[in-house]
mmCIF file of C-alpha atoms in Angstrom:
data_model
loop_
_atom_site.group_PDB
_atom_site.id
_atom_site.type_symbol
_atom_site.label_atom_id
_atom_site.label_comp_id
_atom_site.label_asym_id
_atom_site.label_seq_id
_atom_site.Cartn_x
_atom_site.Cartn_y
_atom_site.Cartn_z
ATOM 1 C CA MET A 4 -8.493 0.555 -26.771
ATOM 2 C CA THR A 5 -9.029 -1.717 -29.553
ATOM 3 C CA HIS A 6 -12.848 -2.484 -30.925
ATOM 4 C CA ASN A 7 -12.081 -6.231 -30.487
ATOM 5 C CA ALA A 8 -11.246 -5.738 -26.748
ATOM 6 C CA VAL A 9 -13.366 -7.006 -24.068
ATOM 7 C CA LEU A 10 -14.469 -3.932 -22.099
ATOM 8 C CA ILE A 11 -14.261 -4.215 -18.234
ATOM 9 C CA ALA A 12 -15.823 -1.893 -15.742
ATOM 10 C CA GLY A 13 -14.321 -2.234 -12.503
ATOM 11 C CA ALA A 14 -10.582 -3.135 -11.763
ATOM 12 C CA GLY A 15 -11.576 -5.026 -8.719
ATOM 13 C CA ILE A 16 -10.983 -8.689 -7.832
ATOM 14 C CA GLY A 17 -13.643 -9.804 -10.163
ATOM 15 C CA GLY A 18 -12.421 -7.585 -12.463
ATOM 16 C CA LEU A 19 -8.945 -7.629 -12.346
ATOM 17 C CA THR A 20 -9.125 -11.745 -12.478
ATOM 18 C CA THR A 21 -11.119 -11.310 -15.787
ATOM 19 C CA ALA A 22 -8.255 -9.347 -17.667
ATOM 20 C CA LEU A 23 -5.870 -11.900 -16.553
ATOM 21 C CA ALA A 24 -7.925 -15.140 -17.452
ATOM 22 C CA LEU A 25 -8.929 -13.653 -20.680
ATOM 23 C CA HIS A 26 -5.455 -12.490 -21.159
ATOM 24 C CA ALA A 27 -3.971 -15.943 -20.759
ATOM 25 C CA ARG A 28 -6.350 -17.403 -23.350
ATOM 26 C CA GLY A 29 -4.980 -14.759 -25.954
ATOM 27 C CA VAL A 30 -7.739 -12.284 -25.778
ATOM 28 C CA ASP A 31 -7.294 -8.365 -25.734
ATOM 29 C CA VAL A 32 -8.774 -6.573 -22.367
ATOM 30 C CA ALA A 33 -9.221 -3.014 -21.556
ATOM 31 C CA ILE A 34 -10.359 -1.947 -17.687
ATOM 32 C CA MET A 35 -11.674 1.004 -16.546
ATOM 33 C CA ASP A 36 -12.612 2.153 -13.065
ATOM 34 C CA ARG A 37 -14.674 5.509 -11.611
ATOM 35 C CA ALA A 38 -11.710 5.889 -9.178
ATOM 36 C CA ARG A 39 -9.034 7.922 -9.803
ATOM 37 C CA THR A 40 -6.762 6.349 -7.692
ATOM 38 C CA LEU A 41 -6.504 2.453 -7.006
ATOM 39 C CA ARG A 42 -5.034 2.047 -3.536
ATOM 40 C CA PRO A 43 -5.186 -0.776 -1.051
ATOM 41 C CA LEU A 44 -8.622 -0.150 0.646
ATOM 42 C CA GLY A 45 -10.712 -2.224 2.598
ATOM 43 C CA VAL A 46 -10.349 -5.224 5.102
ATOM 44 C CA GLY A 47 -10.214 -9.026 5.738
ATOM 45 C CA ILE A 48 -10.913 -11.481 2.777
ATOM 46 C CA ASN A 49 -11.233 -15.124 2.717
ATOM 47 C CA LEU A 50 -10.454 -17.050 -0.635
ATOM 48 C CA LEU A 51 -11.836 -20.610 -0.399
ATOM 49 C CA PRO A 52 -9.790 -23.294 -1.679
ATOM 50 C CA HIS A 53 -11.739 -22.829 -5.405
ATOM 51 C CA ALA A 54 -10.376 -19.789 -5.664
ATOM 52 C CA VAL A 55 -7.444 -20.305 -4.455
ATOM 53 C CA ARG A 56 -7.066 -22.884 -6.861
ATOM 54 C CA GLU A 57 -8.157 -20.182 -9.795
ATOM 55 C CA LEU A 58 -5.311 -18.275 -8.924
ATOM 56 C CA THR A 59 -2.577 -20.606 -8.467
ATOM 57 C CA ASP A 60 -3.372 -21.624 -12.450
ATOM 58 C CA LEU A 61 -3.014 -17.798 -12.926
ATOM 59 C CA GLY A 62 0.306 -18.204 -11.463
ATOM 60 C CA LEU A 63 -0.709 -16.055 -8.299
ATOM 61 C CA GLY A 64 -0.179 -18.943 -5.892
ATOM 62 C CA GLU A 65 3.130 -18.325 -4.710
ATOM 63 C CA ALA A 66 2.408 -14.725 -4.174
ATOM 64 C CA LEU A 67 -0.176 -15.195 -2.781
ATOM 65 C CA ASN A 68 0.514 -17.569 -0.215
ATOM 66 C CA GLU A 69 3.336 -15.296 0.834
ATOM 67 C CA MET A 70 0.966 -12.513 2.058
ATOM 68 C CA ALA A 71 -1.707 -14.549 3.129
ATOM 69 C CA VAL A 72 -2.508 -16.791 6.224
ATOM 70 C CA ALA A 73 -3.643 -20.738 5.456
ATOM 71 C CA PRO A 74 -6.526 -21.305 8.319
ATOM 72 C CA HIS A 75 -6.812 -24.950 9.474
ATOM 73 C CA SER A 76 -9.939 -24.760 10.618
ATOM 74 C CA ILE A 77 -12.664 -22.447 11.908
ATOM 75 C CA CYS A 78 -14.038 -22.522 15.611
ATOM 76 C CA PHE A 79 -17.194 -21.517 16.764
ATOM 77 C CA TYR A 80 -16.963 -20.250 20.507
ATOM 78 C CA GLY A 81 -19.575 -18.697 23.184
ATOM 79 C CA ARG A 82 -18.995 -15.350 24.761
ATOM 80 C CA THR A 83 -16.994 -16.786 27.588
ATOM 81 C CA GLY A 84 -14.792 -18.897 25.922
ATOM 82 C CA GLU A 85 -16.458 -22.393 25.987
ATOM 83 C CA LEU A 86 -15.922 -23.938 22.693
ATOM 84 C CA LEU A 87 -18.992 -25.040 20.373
ATOM 85 C CA PHE A 88 -17.772 -26.900 17.714
ATOM 86 C CA ARG A 89 -14.730 -26.633 15.262
ATOM 87 C CA GLU A 90 -15.147 -27.268 11.711
ATOM 88 C CA PRO A 91 -11.708 -27.860 9.318
ATOM 89 C CA ARG A 92 -10.553 -25.517 6.488
ATOM 90 C CA GLY A 93 -8.565 -25.958 3.641
ATOM 91 C CA LEU A 94 -6.027 -28.744 3.710
ATOM 92 C CA ALA A 95 -6.971 -29.876 6.654
ATOM 93 C CA ALA A 96 -10.381 -30.919 5.577
ATOM 94 C CA SER A 97 -8.372 -32.543 2.369
ATOM 95 C CA ASP A 98 -9.278 -29.749 -0.041
ATOM 96 C CA PRO A 99 -6.263 -29.708 -2.175
ATOM 97 C CA HIS A 100 -5.861 -26.213 -2.264
ATOM 98 C CA PRO A 101 -5.875 -24.167 1.474
ATOM 99 C CA GLN A 102 -8.128 -21.482 2.035
ATOM 100 C CA LEU A 103 -6.170 -18.439 2.618
ATOM 101 C CA SER A 104 -7.166 -15.461 4.309
ATOM 102 C CA VAL A 105 -5.545 -12.157 3.378
ATOM 103 C CA HIS A 106 -6.150 -8.154 3.392
ATOM 104 C CA ARG A 107 -8.279 -7.412 0.620
ATOM 105 C CA GLY A 108 -6.448 -4.544 -0.771
ATOM 106 C CA ARG A 109 -3.171 -6.623 -0.924
ATOM 107 C CA LEU A 110 -4.868 -9.162 -2.870
ATOM 108 C CA GLN A 111 -5.967 -6.515 -5.451
ATOM 109 C CA MET A 112 -2.962 -4.882 -5.573
ATOM 110 C CA LEU A 113 -1.136 -8.215 -6.401
ATOM 111 C CA LEU A 114 -3.975 -8.559 -9.210
ATOM 112 C CA LEU A 115 -3.306 -5.089 -10.796
ATOM 113 C CA GLU A 116 0.176 -5.535 -10.609
ATOM 114 C CA ALA A 117 0.259 -9.277 -12.546
ATOM 115 C CA VAL A 118 -2.198 -7.347 -14.947
ATOM 116 C CA SER A 119 0.062 -4.400 -15.084
ATOM 117 C CA SER A 120 2.583 -6.795 -15.675
ATOM 118 C CA ARG A 121 1.600 -9.099 -18.436
ATOM 119 C CA LEU A 122 -1.093 -6.653 -20.212
ATOM 120 C CA GLY A 123 0.768 -3.421 -19.951
ATOM 121 C CA ARG A 124 0.279 -0.270 -17.561
ATOM 122 C CA SER A 125 -2.226 1.136 -20.105
ATOM 123 C CA ALA A 126 -4.395 -1.765 -19.456
ATOM 124 C CA VAL A 127 -6.236 -0.401 -16.687
ATOM 125 C CA GLN A 128 -7.684 2.984 -16.994
ATOM 126 C CA ALA A 129 -8.312 5.202 -13.528
ATOM 127 C CA GLY A 130 -10.730 7.924 -13.384
ATOM 128 C CA ILE A 131 -13.241 6.631 -16.207
ATOM 129 C CA GLY A 132 -16.936 5.227 -15.185
ATOM 130 C CA VAL A 133 -19.321 3.552 -17.029
ATOM 131 C CA ASP A 134 -22.396 5.853 -17.370
ATOM 132 C CA GLY A 135 -24.114 3.600 -19.902
ATOM 133 C CA PHE A 136 -23.972 1.882 -23.066
ATOM 134 C CA THR A 137 -25.507 0.811 -26.398
ATOM 135 C CA GLN A 138 -24.722 -1.917 -28.713
ATOM 136 C CA ASP A 139 -25.598 -3.594 -32.050
ATOM 137 C CA ALA A 140 -24.596 -6.730 -33.955
ATOM 138 C CA GLY A 141 -21.225 -5.528 -34.309
ATOM 139 C CA GLN A 142 -19.938 -4.118 -31.065
ATOM 140 C CA VAL A 143 -20.812 -2.105 -27.744
ATOM 141 C CA ARG A 144 -20.165 1.498 -27.223
ATOM 142 C CA VAL A 145 -19.685 2.464 -24.014
ATOM 143 C CA ARG A 146 -20.314 5.855 -22.452
ATOM 144 C CA THR A 147 -17.686 6.908 -19.657
ATOM 145 C CA THR A 148 -16.969 10.000 -18.075
ATOM 146 C CA ALA A 149 -13.649 10.354 -20.341
ATOM 147 C CA GLY A 150 -16.226 9.972 -23.719
ATOM 148 C CA ALA A 151 -17.150 7.025 -25.364
ATOM 149 C CA LEU A 152 -15.651 3.846 -26.047
ATOM 150 C CA SER A 153 -16.141 0.969 -28.353
ATOM 151 C CA GLY A 154 -15.123 -2.783 -27.806
ATOM 152 C CA ALA A 155 -16.244 -6.291 -28.343
ATOM 153 C CA VAL A 156 -18.154 -6.686 -25.288
ATOM 154 C CA LEU A 157 -18.436 -4.979 -22.222
ATOM 155 C CA ILE A 158 -18.237 -6.704 -18.563
ATOM 156 C CA GLY A 159 -19.594 -4.916 -15.597
ATOM 157 C CA ALA A 160 -17.336 -5.892 -12.809
ATOM 158 C CA ASP A 161 -18.508 -2.857 -10.924
ATOM 159 C CA GLY A 162 -19.874 -4.187 -7.452
ATOM 160 C CA ILE A 163 -22.709 -4.150 -5.501
ATOM 161 C CA GLY A 164 -23.938 -0.436 -6.960
ATOM 162 C CA SER A 165 -23.082 -1.393 -10.442
ATOM 163 C CA THR A 166 -24.645 0.833 -13.153
ATOM 164 C CA VAL A 167 -23.863 -1.994 -15.834
ATOM 165 C CA ARG A 168 -26.232 -4.032 -13.901
ATOM 166 C CA ALA A 169 -29.169 -0.804 -13.734
ATOM 167 C CA ALA A 170 -28.744 -0.413 -17.352
ATOM 168 C CA LEU A 171 -29.529 -3.886 -17.763
ATOM 169 C CA HIS A 172 -32.576 -3.860 -15.038
ATOM 170 C CA PRO A 173 -34.022 -0.731 -14.670
ATOM 171 C CA GLY A 174 -36.928 -1.906 -12.748
ATOM 172 C CA PRO A 175 -37.066 -2.790 -9.224
ATOM 173 C CA ASP A 176 -33.823 -4.406 -7.622
ATOM 174 C CA PRO A 177 -33.756 -3.297 -4.204
ATOM 175 C CA LEU A 178 -30.723 -3.658 -1.567
ATOM 176 C CA MET A 179 -32.239 -6.798 0.695
ATOM 177 C CA TRP A 180 -30.938 -5.966 4.314
ATOM 178 C CA SER A 181 -30.480 -8.962 6.661
ATOM 179 C CA GLY A 182 -31.127 -6.466 9.985
ATOM 180 C CA ILE A 183 -27.403 -6.914 10.369
ATOM 181 C CA THR A 184 -24.768 -3.708 10.716
ATOM 182 C CA MET A 185 -21.572 -4.776 10.500
ATOM 183 C CA TYR A 186 -18.710 -2.925 11.762
ATOM 184 C CA ARG A 187 -15.329 -4.305 10.779
ATOM 185 C CA GLY A 188 -11.455 -3.417 11.014
ATOM 186 C CA ALA A 189 -8.096 -4.432 11.135
ATOM 187 C CA ALA A 190 -5.832 -4.816 14.160
ATOM 188 C CA ALA A 191 -2.202 -4.261 14.216
ATOM 189 C CA MET A 192 -1.737 -7.254 16.999
ATOM 190 C CA PRO A 193 -0.163 -10.429 17.145
ATOM 191 C CA ALA A 194 -2.414 -13.444 15.902
ATOM 192 C CA PHE A 195 -4.553 -15.482 18.536
ATOM 193 C CA LEU A 196 -4.480 -18.994 19.270
ATOM 194 C CA ASP A 197 -2.167 -20.747 16.914
ATOM 195 C CA GLY A 198 -2.121 -17.803 14.265
ATOM 196 C CA ARG A 199 -4.036 -19.861 11.870
ATOM 197 C CA THR A 200 -7.675 -20.268 13.595
ATOM 198 C CA MET A 201 -10.798 -18.525 12.344
ATOM 199 C CA ALA A 202 -13.174 -17.701 15.206
ATOM 200 C CA ILE A 203 -17.025 -16.911 15.492
ATOM 201 C CA ILE A 204 -18.068 -15.905 19.176
ATOM 202 C CA LYS A 205 -21.760 -16.094 19.371
ATOM 203 C CA GLY A 206 -22.603 -13.305 21.990
ATOM 204 C CA ASP A 207 -26.221 -12.773 23.497
ATOM 205 C CA ASN A 208 -28.988 -11.143 21.503
ATOM 206 C CA GLY A 209 -27.753 -12.123 18.306
ATOM 207 C CA VAL A 210 -24.248 -10.253 18.389
ATOM 208 C CA ASP A 211 -21.348 -12.114 16.773
ATOM 209 C CA LEU A 212 -17.750 -11.479 16.367
ATOM 210 C CA VAL A 213 -15.941 -12.835 13.442
ATOM 211 C CA THR A 214 -12.060 -12.540 13.884
ATOM 212 C CA TYR A 215 -9.117 -14.322 11.843
ATOM 213 C CA PRO A 216 -5.564 -13.376 11.388
ATOM 214 C CA ILE A 217 -4.550 -12.121 7.436
ATOM 215 C CA GLY A 218 -0.851 -11.839 7.926
ATOM 216 C CA GLY A 219 1.310 -8.885 8.023
ATOM 217 C CA ASP A 220 0.671 -8.414 11.741
ATOM 218 C CA LEU A 221 -3.481 -7.805 10.982
ATOM 219 C CA VAL A 222 -6.244 -9.630 12.467
ATOM 220 C CA ASN A 223 -9.545 -8.932 11.071
ATOM 221 C CA TRP A 224 -12.490 -8.757 12.849
ATOM 222 C CA VAL A 225 -16.242 -8.120 11.849
ATOM 223 C CA LEU A 226 -18.876 -7.058 14.704
ATOM 224 C CA GLN A 227 -22.232 -8.231 13.759
ATOM 225 C CA VAL A 228 -25.145 -6.570 15.476
ATOM 226 C CA PRO A 229 -28.698 -6.838 14.793
ATOM 227 C CA THR A 230 -30.273 -3.052 14.331
ATOM 228 C CA GLY A 231 -33.215 -3.800 12.501
ATOM 229 C CA GLU A 232 -35.833 -6.183 10.793
ATOM 230 C CA PRO A 233 -34.774 -7.777 7.966
ATOM 231 C CA GLY A 234 -36.390 -6.413 4.834
ATOM 232 C CA VAL A 235 -36.159 -3.928 1.429
ATOM 233 C CA LEU A 236 -33.279 -1.687 2.426
ATOM 234 C CA ASP A 237 -34.692 1.805 3.535
ATOM 235 C CA GLY A 238 -32.869 4.394 1.252
ATOM 236 C CA ASN A 239 -29.334 3.854 -0.335
ATOM 237 C CA ALA A 240 -26.589 1.735 1.307
ATOM 238 C CA GLN A 241 -24.401 4.129 3.506
ATOM 239 C CA TRP A 242 -20.884 1.869 2.709
ATOM 240 C CA ASN A 243 -17.829 2.841 4.737
ATOM 241 C CA LEU A 244 -19.405 4.972 7.429
ATOM 242 C CA PRO A 245 -16.800 5.888 10.188
ATOM 243 C CA ALA A 246 -17.518 4.113 13.633
ATOM 244 C CA ASN A 247 -16.565 5.095 17.010
ATOM 245 C CA PRO A 248 -14.774 2.465 19.141
ATOM 246 C CA ALA A 249 -16.401 2.683 22.273
ATOM 247 C CA GLU A 250 -19.624 1.871 20.039
ATOM 248 C CA VAL A 251 -18.295 -1.063 19.227
ATOM 249 C CA ILE A 252 -16.739 -2.214 22.449
ATOM 250 C CA ARG A 253 -20.270 -1.592 24.107
ATOM 251 C CA HIS A 254 -21.064 -4.524 22.690
ATOM 252 C CA LEU A 255 -18.042 -6.498 24.145
ATOM 253 C CA THR A 256 -18.098 -5.568 27.970
ATOM 254 C CA HIS A 257 -19.611 -8.839 29.311
ATOM 255 C CA TRP A 258 -17.769 -10.991 27.256
ATOM 256 C CA ARG A 259 -14.349 -13.129 28.437
ATOM 257 C CA LEU A 260 -11.996 -14.535 26.285
ATOM 258 C CA ASP A 261 -8.801 -15.959 27.862
ATOM 259 C CA TRP A 262 -7.236 -15.919 24.398
ATOM 260 C CA LEU A 263 -8.129 -12.588 22.660
ATOM 261 C CA ASP A 264 -8.311 -9.377 24.506
ATOM 262 C CA LEU A 265 -11.191 -7.317 23.170
ATOM 263 C CA ASP A 266 -10.169 -4.310 23.790
ATOM 264 C CA THR A 267 -6.592 -4.374 21.874
ATOM 265 C CA LEU A 268 -8.676 -5.668 19.179
ATOM 266 C CA VAL A 269 -10.734 -2.753 19.039
ATOM 267 C CA THR A 270 -8.393 -0.145 20.122
ATOM 268 C CA ARG A 271 -5.380 -1.465 17.809
ATOM 269 C CA THR A 272 -7.648 -0.939 14.448
ATOM 270 C CA GLU A 273 -6.609 2.314 12.684
ATOM 271 C CA ASN A 274 -10.056 3.017 11.043
ATOM 272 C CA ILE A 275 -13.333 1.030 12.055
ATOM 273 C CA PHE A 276 -16.239 1.049 9.487
ATOM 274 C CA ALA A 277 -19.769 0.358 9.583
ATOM 275 C CA TYR A 278 -21.582 -1.618 6.496
ATOM 276 C CA PRO A 279 -25.318 -2.730 5.848
ATOM 277 C CA MET A 280 -25.653 -6.765 5.301
ATOM 278 C CA VAL A 281 -26.878 -6.889 2.551
ATOM 279 C CA ASP A 282 -27.544 -8.825 -0.730
ATOM 280 C CA ARG A 283 -29.759 -8.860 -3.900
ATOM 281 C CA ASN A 284 -32.464 -10.962 -5.080
ATOM 282 C CA PRO A 285 -31.117 -13.099 -8.069
ATOM 283 C CA LEU A 286 -31.830 -12.007 -11.502
ATOM 284 C CA PRO A 287 -33.926 -13.619 -13.694
ATOM 285 C CA TYR A 288 -30.748 -13.555 -16.407
ATOM 286 C CA TRP A 289 -27.838 -11.545 -16.308
ATOM 287 C CA GLY A 290 -27.217 -9.716 -19.853
ATOM 288 C CA VAL A 291 -28.096 -9.236 -23.171
ATOM 289 C CA GLY A 292 -26.086 -9.750 -26.100
ATOM 290 C CA ARG A 293 -22.778 -8.229 -25.699
ATOM 291 C CA VAL A 294 -23.025 -6.973 -22.037
ATOM 292 C CA THR A 295 -22.720 -9.378 -19.073
ATOM 293 C CA LEU A 296 -22.388 -9.010 -15.481
ATOM 294 C CA LEU A 297 -20.053 -10.739 -12.690
ATOM 295 C CA GLY A 298 -19.302 -10.761 -9.010
ATOM 296 C CA ASP A 299 -20.833 -8.644 -6.989
ATOM 297 C CA ALA A 300 -22.452 -6.658 -9.713
ATOM 298 C CA ALA A 301 -24.206 -10.256 -10.358
ATOM 299 C CA HIS A 302 -24.452 -12.186 -7.211
ATOM 300 C CA PRO A 303 -24.123 -10.171 -4.196
ATOM 301 C CA MET A 304 -24.325 -12.157 -1.265
ATOM 302 C CA TYR A 305 -24.082 -11.919 2.653
ATOM 303 C CA PRO A 306 -20.622 -12.868 3.996
ATOM 304 C CA VAL A 307 -21.156 -15.105 6.272
ATOM 305 C CA GLY A 308 -20.133 -17.959 4.060
ATOM 306 C CA ALA A 309 -16.884 -16.073 3.349
ATOM 307 C CA ASN A 310 -17.789 -17.077 -0.485
ATOM 308 C CA GLY A 311 -18.626 -13.205 -2.534
ATOM 309 C CA GLY A 312 -14.812 -12.784 -3.436
ATOM 310 C CA SER A 313 -14.293 -16.536 -4.429
ATOM 311 C CA GLN A 314 -16.962 -16.688 -6.381
ATOM 312 C CA ALA A 315 -16.191 -13.623 -8.487
ATOM 313 C CA ILE A 316 -12.823 -15.317 -9.512
ATOM 314 C CA VAL A 317 -14.539 -18.612 -10.378
ATOM 315 C CA ASP A 318 -16.716 -16.153 -12.800
ATOM 316 C CA ALA A 319 -13.690 -15.175 -14.308
ATOM 317 C CA ARG A 320 -12.094 -18.283 -15.438
ATOM 318 C CA VAL A 321 -15.792 -19.670 -16.314
ATOM 319 C CA LEU A 322 -16.136 -16.492 -18.531
ATOM 320 C CA ALA A 323 -12.852 -16.587 -19.779
ATOM 321 C CA ASP A 324 -12.863 -20.073 -20.870
ATOM 322 C CA GLU A 325 -16.728 -19.515 -22.649
ATOM 323 C CA TYR A 326 -15.699 -16.438 -24.437
ATOM 324 C CA ALA A 327 -12.124 -17.632 -25.778
ATOM 325 C CA VAL A 328 -13.838 -20.700 -27.800
ATOM 326 C CA ARG A 329 -16.968 -19.164 -28.948
ATOM 327 C CA GLY A 330 -17.152 -15.266 -28.142
ATOM 328 C CA VAL A 331 -19.898 -13.357 -27.961
ATOM 329 C CA ASP A 332 -22.394 -16.206 -28.059
ATOM 330 C CA GLY A 333 -19.968 -17.797 -24.884
ATOM 331 C CA LEU A 334 -21.341 -15.018 -22.873
ATOM 332 C CA ARG A 335 -24.656 -16.879 -22.377
ATOM 333 C CA ARG A 336 -23.000 -20.248 -21.926
ATOM 334 C CA TYR A 337 -21.059 -18.521 -18.930
ATOM 335 C CA GLU A 338 -24.464 -17.112 -17.258
ATOM 336 C CA ASN A 339 -26.077 -20.138 -18.067
ATOM 337 C CA GLN A 340 -23.586 -22.159 -15.708
ATOM 338 C CA ARG A 341 -22.591 -19.479 -13.224
ATOM 339 C CA ARG A 342 -26.427 -17.734 -12.393
ATOM 340 C CA PRO A 343 -28.001 -21.286 -10.940
ATOM 341 C CA GLU A 344 -24.740 -21.826 -9.179
ATOM 342 C CA THR A 345 -24.413 -18.723 -7.207
ATOM 343 C CA ALA A 346 -27.698 -18.019 -6.780
ATOM 344 C CA GLU A 347 -28.041 -21.282 -4.775
ATOM 345 C CA VAL A 348 -24.434 -19.747 -2.778
ATOM 346 C CA VAL A 349 -26.920 -16.229 -2.034
ATOM 347 C CA THR A 350 -29.936 -18.548 -0.994
ATOM 348 C CA ALA A 351 -27.448 -20.510 1.384
ATOM 349 C CA ASN A 352 -25.852 -17.679 2.538
ATOM 350 C CA ARG A 353 -29.165 -16.252 3.559
ATOM 351 C CA GLN A 354 -30.469 -19.881 5.271
ATOM 352 C CA MET A 355 -26.591 -19.758 7.352
ATOM 353 C CA HIS A 356 -27.136 -16.517 8.599
ATOM 354 C CA ARG A 357 -30.645 -17.235 10.343
ATOM 355 C CA ALA A 358 -29.587 -20.488 11.610
ATOM 356 C CA LEU A 359 -26.371 -18.504 12.830
ATOM 357 C CA SER A 360 -28.835 -15.852 13.896
ATOM 358 C CA GLU A 361 -30.661 -18.594 16.704
ATOM 359 C CA GLY A 362 -27.005 -18.799 18.413
ATOM 360 C CA ALA A 363 -26.185 -22.109 20.556
ATOM 361 C CA ALA A 364 -29.578 -22.748 21.481
ATOM 362 C CA ASP A 365 -30.003 -24.609 17.896
ATOM 363 C CA LEU A 366 -26.200 -25.384 17.550
ATOM 364 C CA ASP A 367 -27.021 -28.613 15.704
ATOM 365 C CA ARG A 368 -28.996 -26.996 13.106
ATOM 366 C CA VAL A 369 -26.218 -24.427 13.213
ATOM 367 C CA THR A 370 -23.573 -27.243 12.783
ATOM 368 C CA ARG A 371 -25.588 -28.683 9.853
ATOM 369 C CA THR A 372 -26.351 -25.758 7.980
ATOM 370 C CA TYR A 373 -22.413 -24.462 8.288
ATOM 371 C CA ARG A 374 -21.147 -28.055 7.042
ATOM 372 C CA SER A 375 -23.741 -27.912 4.042
ATOM 373 C CA ASP A 376 -22.785 -24.558 2.845
ATOM 374 C CA THR A 377 -18.952 -26.046 3.139
ATOM 375 C CA ALA A 378 -19.643 -28.604 1.342
ATOM 376 C CA ARG A 379 -21.423 -26.620 -1.612
ATOM 377 C CA SER A 380 -18.386 -24.541 -1.843
ATOM 378 C CA ARG A 381 -16.561 -27.048 -2.164
ATOM 379 C CA ARG A 382 -18.532 -28.327 -5.319
ATOM 380 C CA ALA A 383 -18.053 -25.158 -6.949
#
């Protein structure tokens, strides 16, 4: 790693996309990730058209389209199968690029392969976690689990539990819990309906099921269950907790859908995990000097707008544009553009979650809120 390289903490979607965008602009990059082995983990993710645009510009559009599904609509249903409303997506909504649904791990491996091919196999160093940093007018010195490194700047793309964020913002910065536990999985089964529809099924007592095909004969699903009062999360978030299929099925007992076998959806899922639906309050600033944040480290948000990964990809392009022209000064210009934009999405996702939680009884508000957030996403 050279002293003038941009150091990126985190080889997730945001960090890898940033590396590709910087490299395309002639900037040296080195990436560190705490995980000893980078594997295709996770479940489904939706890339909104503005994110697909950025990845296409990086030369990944064809490969991405081959592994993903391009939904043409999202449909809201009641638990007995009645259609509440339909909203067009991607090309069907007159966007210049499709929306794409894909397995998060497959997307990460596509980005990793592109980084390794274009920047070299040594560009990503696994098993190296960032523990802290110091900086002066000439460089940033990073303390890692493998020793000290120096670079021109440090980008914290190390996720919702970001060490870089904690060092930049040592005061109270709690996870804000929606009161929802999400049970997530990807079922090995044929796609439902026409194979290009996203569905949100609204049950009783605030229970919702979100499901959509993600390619590779997999159907992604998320069951959202109210399990507490919204507010500051008490204690540390427990990520990727294994869940029992019976725990999920009991919430779906009285649901009747003639186009989706819910038992099959759950029982054909190899691994089911439970997550708290959390975000953090927007920060008054992201970085200082030669250090900044990106993606979930900067602006974790509820997944109800399907926008977290997409916003990280847009972050990558804006940061690369600004840094390539202005160097360190470009970090503040990047933050000044992206911080208010992403704070607006965090707020919008909270509003959408509240609207959706009210169920079909206030369908007009659900529709207006959802369409407003969709329009906001298209302006990104």
